[in-house]
GROMACS .gro file of C-alpha atoms in nm:
model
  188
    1UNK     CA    1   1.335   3.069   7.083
    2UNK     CA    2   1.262   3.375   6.819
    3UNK     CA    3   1.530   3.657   6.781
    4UNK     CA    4   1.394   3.965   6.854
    5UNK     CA    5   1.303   4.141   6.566
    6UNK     CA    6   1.529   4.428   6.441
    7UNK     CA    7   1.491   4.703   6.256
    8UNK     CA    8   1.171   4.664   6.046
    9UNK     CA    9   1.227   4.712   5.693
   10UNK     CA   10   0.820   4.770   5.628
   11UNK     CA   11   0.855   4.484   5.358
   12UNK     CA   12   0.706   4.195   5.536
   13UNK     CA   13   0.861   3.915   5.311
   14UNK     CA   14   1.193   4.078   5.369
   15UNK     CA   15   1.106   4.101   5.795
   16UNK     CA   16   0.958   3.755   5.764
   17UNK     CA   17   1.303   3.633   5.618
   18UNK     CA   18   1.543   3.824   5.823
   19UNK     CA   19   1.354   3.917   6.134
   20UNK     CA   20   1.445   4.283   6.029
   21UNK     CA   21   1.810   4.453   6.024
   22UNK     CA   22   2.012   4.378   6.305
   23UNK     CA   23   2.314   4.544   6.479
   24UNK     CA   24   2.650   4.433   6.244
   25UNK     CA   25   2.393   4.353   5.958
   26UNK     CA   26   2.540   4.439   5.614
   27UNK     CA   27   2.260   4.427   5.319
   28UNK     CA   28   2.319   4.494   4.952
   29UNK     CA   29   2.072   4.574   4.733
   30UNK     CA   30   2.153   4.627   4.368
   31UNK     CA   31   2.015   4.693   4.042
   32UNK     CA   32   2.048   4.885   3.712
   33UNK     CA   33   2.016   5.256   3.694
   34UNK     CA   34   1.616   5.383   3.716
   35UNK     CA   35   1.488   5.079   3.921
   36UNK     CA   36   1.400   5.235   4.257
   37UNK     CA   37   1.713   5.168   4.464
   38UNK     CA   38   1.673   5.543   4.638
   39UNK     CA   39   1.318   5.497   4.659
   40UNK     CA   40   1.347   5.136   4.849
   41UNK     CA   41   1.639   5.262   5.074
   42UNK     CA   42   1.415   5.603   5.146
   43UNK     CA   43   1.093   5.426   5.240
   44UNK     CA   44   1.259   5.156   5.430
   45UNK     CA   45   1.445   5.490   5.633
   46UNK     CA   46   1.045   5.678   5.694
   47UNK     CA   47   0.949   5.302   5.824
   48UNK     CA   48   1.226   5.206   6.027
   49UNK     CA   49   1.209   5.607   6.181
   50UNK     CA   50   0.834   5.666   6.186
   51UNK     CA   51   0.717   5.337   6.248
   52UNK     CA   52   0.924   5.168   6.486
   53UNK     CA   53   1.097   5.522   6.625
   54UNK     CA   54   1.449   5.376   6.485
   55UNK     CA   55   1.753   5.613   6.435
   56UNK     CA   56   1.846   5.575   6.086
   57UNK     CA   57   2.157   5.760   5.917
   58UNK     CA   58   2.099   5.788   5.540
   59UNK     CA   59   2.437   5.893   5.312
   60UNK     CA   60   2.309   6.014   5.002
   61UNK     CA   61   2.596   6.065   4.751
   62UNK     CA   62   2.379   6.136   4.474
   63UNK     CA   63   2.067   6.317   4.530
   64UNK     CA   64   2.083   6.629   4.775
   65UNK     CA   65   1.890   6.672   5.082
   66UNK     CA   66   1.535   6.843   4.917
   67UNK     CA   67   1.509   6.581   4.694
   68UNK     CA   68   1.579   6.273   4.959
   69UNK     CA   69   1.327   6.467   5.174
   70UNK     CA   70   1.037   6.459   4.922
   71UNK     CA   71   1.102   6.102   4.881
   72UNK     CA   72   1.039   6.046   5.194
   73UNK     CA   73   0.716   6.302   5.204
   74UNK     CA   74   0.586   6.071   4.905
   75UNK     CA   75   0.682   5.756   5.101
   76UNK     CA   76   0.410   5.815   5.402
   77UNK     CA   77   0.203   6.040   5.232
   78UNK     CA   78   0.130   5.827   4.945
   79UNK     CA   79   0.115   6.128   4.707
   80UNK     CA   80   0.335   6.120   4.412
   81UNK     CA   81   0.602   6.308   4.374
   82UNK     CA   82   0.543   6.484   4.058
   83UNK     CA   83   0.230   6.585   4.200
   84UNK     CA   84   0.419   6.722   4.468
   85UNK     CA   85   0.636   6.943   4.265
   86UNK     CA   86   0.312   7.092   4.060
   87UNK     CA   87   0.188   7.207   4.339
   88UNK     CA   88  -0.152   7.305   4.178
   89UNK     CA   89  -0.268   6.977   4.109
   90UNK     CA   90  -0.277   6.915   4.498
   91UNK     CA   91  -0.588   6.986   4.690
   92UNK     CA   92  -0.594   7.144   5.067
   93UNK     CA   93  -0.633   6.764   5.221
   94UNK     CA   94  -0.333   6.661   5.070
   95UNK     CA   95  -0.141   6.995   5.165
   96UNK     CA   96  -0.241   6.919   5.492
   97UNK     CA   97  -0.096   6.541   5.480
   98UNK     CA   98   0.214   6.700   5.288
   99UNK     CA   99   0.247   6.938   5.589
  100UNK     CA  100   0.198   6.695   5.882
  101UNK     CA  101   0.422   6.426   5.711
  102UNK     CA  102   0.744   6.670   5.684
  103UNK     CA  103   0.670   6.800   6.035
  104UNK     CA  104   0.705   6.413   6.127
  105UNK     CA  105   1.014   6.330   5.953
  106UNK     CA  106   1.222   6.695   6.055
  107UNK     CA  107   1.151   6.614   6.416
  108UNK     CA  108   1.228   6.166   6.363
  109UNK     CA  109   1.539   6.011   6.407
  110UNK     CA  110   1.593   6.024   6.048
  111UNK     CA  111   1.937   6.203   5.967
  112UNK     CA  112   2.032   6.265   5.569
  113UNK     CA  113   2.398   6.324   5.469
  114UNK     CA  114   2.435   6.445   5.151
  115UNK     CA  115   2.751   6.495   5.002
  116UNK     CA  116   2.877   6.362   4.732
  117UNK     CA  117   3.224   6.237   4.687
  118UNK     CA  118   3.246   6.152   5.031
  119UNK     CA  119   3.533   5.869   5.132
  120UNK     CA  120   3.512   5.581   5.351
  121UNK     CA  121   3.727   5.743   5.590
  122UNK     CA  122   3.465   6.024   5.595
  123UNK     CA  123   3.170   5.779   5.647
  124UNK     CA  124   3.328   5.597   5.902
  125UNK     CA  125   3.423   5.902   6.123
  126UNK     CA  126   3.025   6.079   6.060
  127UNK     CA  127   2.912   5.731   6.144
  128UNK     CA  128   3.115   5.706   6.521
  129UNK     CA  129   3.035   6.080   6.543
  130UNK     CA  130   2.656   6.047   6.505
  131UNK     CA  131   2.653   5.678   6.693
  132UNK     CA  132   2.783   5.893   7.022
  133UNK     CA  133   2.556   6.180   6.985
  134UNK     CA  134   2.261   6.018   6.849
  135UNK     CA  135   2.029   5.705   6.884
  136UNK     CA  136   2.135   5.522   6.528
  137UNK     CA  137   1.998   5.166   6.502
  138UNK     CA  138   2.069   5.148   6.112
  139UNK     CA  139   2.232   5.347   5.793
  140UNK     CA  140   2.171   5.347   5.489
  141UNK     CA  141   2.404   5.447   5.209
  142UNK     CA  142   2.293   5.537   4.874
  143UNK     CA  143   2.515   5.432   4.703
  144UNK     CA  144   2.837   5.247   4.710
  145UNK     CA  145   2.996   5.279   4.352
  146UNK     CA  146   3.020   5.673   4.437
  147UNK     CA  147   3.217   5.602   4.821
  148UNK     CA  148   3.576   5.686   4.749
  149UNK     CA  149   3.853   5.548   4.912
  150UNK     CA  150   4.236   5.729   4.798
  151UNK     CA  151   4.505   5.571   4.663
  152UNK     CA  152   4.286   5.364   4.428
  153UNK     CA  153   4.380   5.406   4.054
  154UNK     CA  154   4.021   5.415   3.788
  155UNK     CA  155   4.163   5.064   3.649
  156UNK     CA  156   4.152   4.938   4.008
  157UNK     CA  157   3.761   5.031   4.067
  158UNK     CA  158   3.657   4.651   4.133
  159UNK     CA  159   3.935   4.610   4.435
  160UNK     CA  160   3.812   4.966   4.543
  161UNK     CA  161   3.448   4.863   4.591
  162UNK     CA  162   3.569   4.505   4.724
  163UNK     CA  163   3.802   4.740   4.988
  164UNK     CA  164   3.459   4.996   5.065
  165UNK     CA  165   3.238   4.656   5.154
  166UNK     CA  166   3.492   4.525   5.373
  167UNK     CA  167   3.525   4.858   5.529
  168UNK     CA  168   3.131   4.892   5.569
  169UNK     CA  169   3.095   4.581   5.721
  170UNK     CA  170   3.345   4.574   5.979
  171UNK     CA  171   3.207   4.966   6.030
  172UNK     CA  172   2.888   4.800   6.106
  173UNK     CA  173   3.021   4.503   6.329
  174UNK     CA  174   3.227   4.804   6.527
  175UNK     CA  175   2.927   5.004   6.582
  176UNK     CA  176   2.678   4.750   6.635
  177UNK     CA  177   2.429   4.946   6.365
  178UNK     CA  178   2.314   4.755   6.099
  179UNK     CA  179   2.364   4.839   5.715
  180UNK     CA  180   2.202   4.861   5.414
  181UNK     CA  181   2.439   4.939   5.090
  182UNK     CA  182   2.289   5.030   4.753
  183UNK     CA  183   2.468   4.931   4.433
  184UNK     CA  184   2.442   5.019   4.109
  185UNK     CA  185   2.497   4.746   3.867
  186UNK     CA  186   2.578   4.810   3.527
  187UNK     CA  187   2.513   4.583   3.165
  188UNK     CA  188   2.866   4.406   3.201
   0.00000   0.00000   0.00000
């Protein structure tokens, strides 16, 4: 018997072999600096939210909110973003796709959180907070080298992370809400 499918990532190689995100799921994705880690976590957000009408929580500790937000304008429009910011190179079609596609996210079950230097206590108590008040059937949190957690000293910054997964993943076993954690990975 097939597992329902959970949340759709809008990759289908990655739905074919997972069957989606599912509640208690914990996914990493990492790469090196520059490769499209925001990008991936933002357009997997718009699909999972204007596809398949998914509550998604998305922590950005790195970009702010304007910037997340025209990543995810660029996502369903198709329109790239530098085009976006010179506005002049845009005709009235695309102003209108521009227009329709923001309306669409602002009123989704999309929610962006950004603020950097956030803990893990901090995430986990937003996350239970926003769980009760709102339908959230995944986060996404962009990204984990930037989570801190006190008490850790700079030397110790490989336990630290090791202590935020744990943390994330028994967040996301707690409140049935499946995860996806983006890490930056570095030449060492």
């Amino acid at each position: 018997e097939v597992e329902a499918m959970g949340v759709p990532t809008g990759i289908p190689n990655l739905d074919y072999l997972t069957n989606g995100i599912h509640p208690g799921d914990m996914f990493v994705v990492a790469a090196r600096p520059g490769i499209g880690k925001t990008t991936l976590g933002m357009n997997i957000a718009t699909h999972a939210t204007l596809k398949a009408n998914k509550g998604v929580l998305f922590f950005s500790l790195e970009m702010d909110y304007s910037r997340l937000l025209m990543r995810a304008i660029a996502s369903v429009t198709e329109i790239d973003m530098k085009r976006m910011e010179s506005k002049g190179s845009l005709s009235a079609k695309e102003i209108q796709k521009i227009t329709r596609a923001t309306g669409e996210i602002n009123t989704s079950g999309l929610r962006i959180i950004d603020k950097p230097g956030i803990s893990l206590f901090e995430i986990r108590a937003i996350c239970r907070s926003m769980c009760k008040a709102h339908k959230i059937d995944m986060v996404v949190i962009d990204y984990v080298q930037l989570v801190k957690v006190p008490g850790f000293r700079p030397s110790e910054r490989v336990r630290e992370v090791a202590e935020i997964s744990l943390g994330l993943k028994a967040l996301a076993r707690e409140l049935g809400v499946g995860f996806i954690i983006l890490a930056q990975l570095n030449r060492e």
